[in-house]
PDB file of C-alpha atoms in Angstrom:
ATOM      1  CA  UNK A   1      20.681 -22.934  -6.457  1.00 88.00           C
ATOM      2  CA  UNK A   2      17.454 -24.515  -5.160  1.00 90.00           C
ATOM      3  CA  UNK A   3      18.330 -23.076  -1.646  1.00 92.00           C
ATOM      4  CA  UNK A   4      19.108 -19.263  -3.032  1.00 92.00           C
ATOM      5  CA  UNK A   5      15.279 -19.934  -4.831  1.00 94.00           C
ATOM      6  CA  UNK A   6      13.966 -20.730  -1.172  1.00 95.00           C
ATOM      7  CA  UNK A   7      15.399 -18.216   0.329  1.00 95.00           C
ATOM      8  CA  UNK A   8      14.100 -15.439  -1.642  1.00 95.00           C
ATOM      9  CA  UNK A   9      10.525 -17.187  -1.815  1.00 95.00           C
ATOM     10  CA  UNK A  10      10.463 -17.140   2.052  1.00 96.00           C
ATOM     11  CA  UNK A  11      12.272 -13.696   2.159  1.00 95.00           C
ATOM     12  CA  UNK A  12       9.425 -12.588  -0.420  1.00 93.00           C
ATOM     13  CA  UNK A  13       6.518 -14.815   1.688  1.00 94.00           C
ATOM     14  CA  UNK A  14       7.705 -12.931   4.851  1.00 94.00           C
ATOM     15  CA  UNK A  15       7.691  -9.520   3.490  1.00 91.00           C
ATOM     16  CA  UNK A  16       3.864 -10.328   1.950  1.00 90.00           C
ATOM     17  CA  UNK A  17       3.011 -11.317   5.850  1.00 92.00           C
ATOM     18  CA  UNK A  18       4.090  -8.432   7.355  1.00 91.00           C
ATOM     19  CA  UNK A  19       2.477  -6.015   4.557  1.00 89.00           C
ATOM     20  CA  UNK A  20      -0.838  -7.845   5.324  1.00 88.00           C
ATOM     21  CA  UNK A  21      -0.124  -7.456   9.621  1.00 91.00           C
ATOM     22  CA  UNK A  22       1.115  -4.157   9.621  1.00 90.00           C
ATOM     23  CA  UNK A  23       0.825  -2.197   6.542  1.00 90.00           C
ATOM     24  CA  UNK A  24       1.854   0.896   7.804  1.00 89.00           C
ATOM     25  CA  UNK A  25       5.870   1.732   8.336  1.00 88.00           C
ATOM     26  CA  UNK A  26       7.671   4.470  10.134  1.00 88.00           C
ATOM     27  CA  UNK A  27       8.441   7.404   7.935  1.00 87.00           C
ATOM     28  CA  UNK A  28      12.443   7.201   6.888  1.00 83.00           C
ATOM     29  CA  UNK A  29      12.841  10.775   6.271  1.00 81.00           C
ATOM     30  CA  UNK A  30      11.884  11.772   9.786  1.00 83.00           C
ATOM     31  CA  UNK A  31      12.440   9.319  11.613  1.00 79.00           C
ATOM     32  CA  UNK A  32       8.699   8.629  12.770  1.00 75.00           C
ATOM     33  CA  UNK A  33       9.139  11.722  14.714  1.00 77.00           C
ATOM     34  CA  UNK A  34       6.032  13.483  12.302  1.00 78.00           C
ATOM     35  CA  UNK A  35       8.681  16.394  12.157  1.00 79.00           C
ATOM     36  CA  UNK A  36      11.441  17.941  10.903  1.00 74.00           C
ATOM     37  CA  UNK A  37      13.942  20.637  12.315  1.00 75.00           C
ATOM     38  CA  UNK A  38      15.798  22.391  10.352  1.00 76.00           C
ATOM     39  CA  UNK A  39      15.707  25.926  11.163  1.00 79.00           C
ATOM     40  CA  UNK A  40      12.717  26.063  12.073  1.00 78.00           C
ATOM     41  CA  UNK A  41      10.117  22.696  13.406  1.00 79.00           C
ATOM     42  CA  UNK A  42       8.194  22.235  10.120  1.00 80.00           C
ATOM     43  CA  UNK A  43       5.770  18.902   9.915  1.00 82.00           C
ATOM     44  CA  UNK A  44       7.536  16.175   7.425  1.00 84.00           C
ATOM     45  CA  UNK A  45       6.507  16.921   3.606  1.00 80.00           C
ATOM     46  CA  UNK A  46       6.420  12.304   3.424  1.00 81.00           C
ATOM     47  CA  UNK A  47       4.301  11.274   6.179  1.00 84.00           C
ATOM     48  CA  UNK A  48       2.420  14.980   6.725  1.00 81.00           C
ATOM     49  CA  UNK A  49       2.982  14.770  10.537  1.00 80.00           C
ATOM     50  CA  UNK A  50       1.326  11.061  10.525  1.00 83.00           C
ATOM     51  CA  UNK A  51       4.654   9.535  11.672  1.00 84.00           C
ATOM     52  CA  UNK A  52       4.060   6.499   9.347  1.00 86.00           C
ATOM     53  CA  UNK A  53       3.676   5.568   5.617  1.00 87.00           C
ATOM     54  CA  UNK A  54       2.134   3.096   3.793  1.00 87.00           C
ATOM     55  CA  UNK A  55       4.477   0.136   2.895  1.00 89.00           C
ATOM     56  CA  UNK A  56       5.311  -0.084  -0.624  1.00 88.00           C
ATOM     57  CA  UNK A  57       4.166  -3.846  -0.587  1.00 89.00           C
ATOM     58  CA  UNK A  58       1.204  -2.704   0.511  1.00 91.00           C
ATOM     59  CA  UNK A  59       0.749  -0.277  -1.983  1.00 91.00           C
ATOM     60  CA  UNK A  60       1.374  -2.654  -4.989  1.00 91.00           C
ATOM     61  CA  UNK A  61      -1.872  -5.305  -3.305  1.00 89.00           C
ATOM     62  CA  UNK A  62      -3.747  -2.585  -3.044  1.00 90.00           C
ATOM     63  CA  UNK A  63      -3.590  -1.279  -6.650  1.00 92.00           C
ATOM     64  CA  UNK A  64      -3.373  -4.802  -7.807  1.00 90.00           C
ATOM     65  CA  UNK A  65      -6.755  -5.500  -5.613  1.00 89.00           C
ATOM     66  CA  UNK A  66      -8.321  -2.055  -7.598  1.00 89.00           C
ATOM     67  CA  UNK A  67      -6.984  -3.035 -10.819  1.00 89.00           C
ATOM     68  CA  UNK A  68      -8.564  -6.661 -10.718  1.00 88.00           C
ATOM     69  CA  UNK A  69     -11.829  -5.280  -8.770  1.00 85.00           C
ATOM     70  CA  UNK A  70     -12.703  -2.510 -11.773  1.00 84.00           C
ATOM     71  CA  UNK A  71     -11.765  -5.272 -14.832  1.00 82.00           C
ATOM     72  CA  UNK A  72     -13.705  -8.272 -12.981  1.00 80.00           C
ATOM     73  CA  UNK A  73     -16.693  -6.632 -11.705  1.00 67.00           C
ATOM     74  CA  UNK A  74     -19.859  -5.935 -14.468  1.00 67.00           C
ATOM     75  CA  UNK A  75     -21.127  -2.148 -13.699  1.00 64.00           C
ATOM     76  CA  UNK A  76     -24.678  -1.668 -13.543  1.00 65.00           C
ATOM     77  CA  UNK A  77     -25.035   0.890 -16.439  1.00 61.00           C
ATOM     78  CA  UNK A  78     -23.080  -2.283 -18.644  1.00 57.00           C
ATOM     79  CA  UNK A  79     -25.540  -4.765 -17.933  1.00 61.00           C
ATOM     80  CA  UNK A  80     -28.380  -5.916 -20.257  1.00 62.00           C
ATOM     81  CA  UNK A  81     -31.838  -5.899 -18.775  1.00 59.00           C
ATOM     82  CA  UNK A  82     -33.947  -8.658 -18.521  1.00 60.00           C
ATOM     83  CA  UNK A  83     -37.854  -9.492 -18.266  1.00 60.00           C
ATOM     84  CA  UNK A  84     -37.466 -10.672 -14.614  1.00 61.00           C
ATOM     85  CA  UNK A  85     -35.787  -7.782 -12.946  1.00 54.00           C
TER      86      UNK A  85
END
């Protein structure tokens, strides 16, 4: 049991790392190409022709990172203000 638990932590530690080195993934549906043939050569609807996408862990840290930054942080209009400033 205690080795399934550290083998998930270090798949999950891993998977964190490489979100943080390289965010950005090749696009599945096209391969990375930027382009899909069917008919007719049309630019991927996922990646818009970019070739990559944004990794889904790196999605989640970077809403987390929004999420925490507009609950945390005072806005100016909130603030009281004081002799001194």
């Amino acid at each position: 049991m205690a080795l399934a638990s550290l083998l998930i932590l270090l798949t999950a530690a891993g998977y964190a790392v490489l979100c943080a080195v390289k965010p950005f993934a090749p696009c599945r549906k096209c391969s990375g190409i930027g382009v899909r043939t069917r008919r007719t050569v049309t630019l991927c609807r996922r990646c818009h022709g970019h070739r990559s996408r944004l990794r889904i862990g790196r999605r989640l840290l970077n809403n987390s990172r929004s999420i925490h930054a507009a609950g945390t942080r005072p806005r100016i209009a909130d603030r009281k203000a004081t002799p001194w400033q």
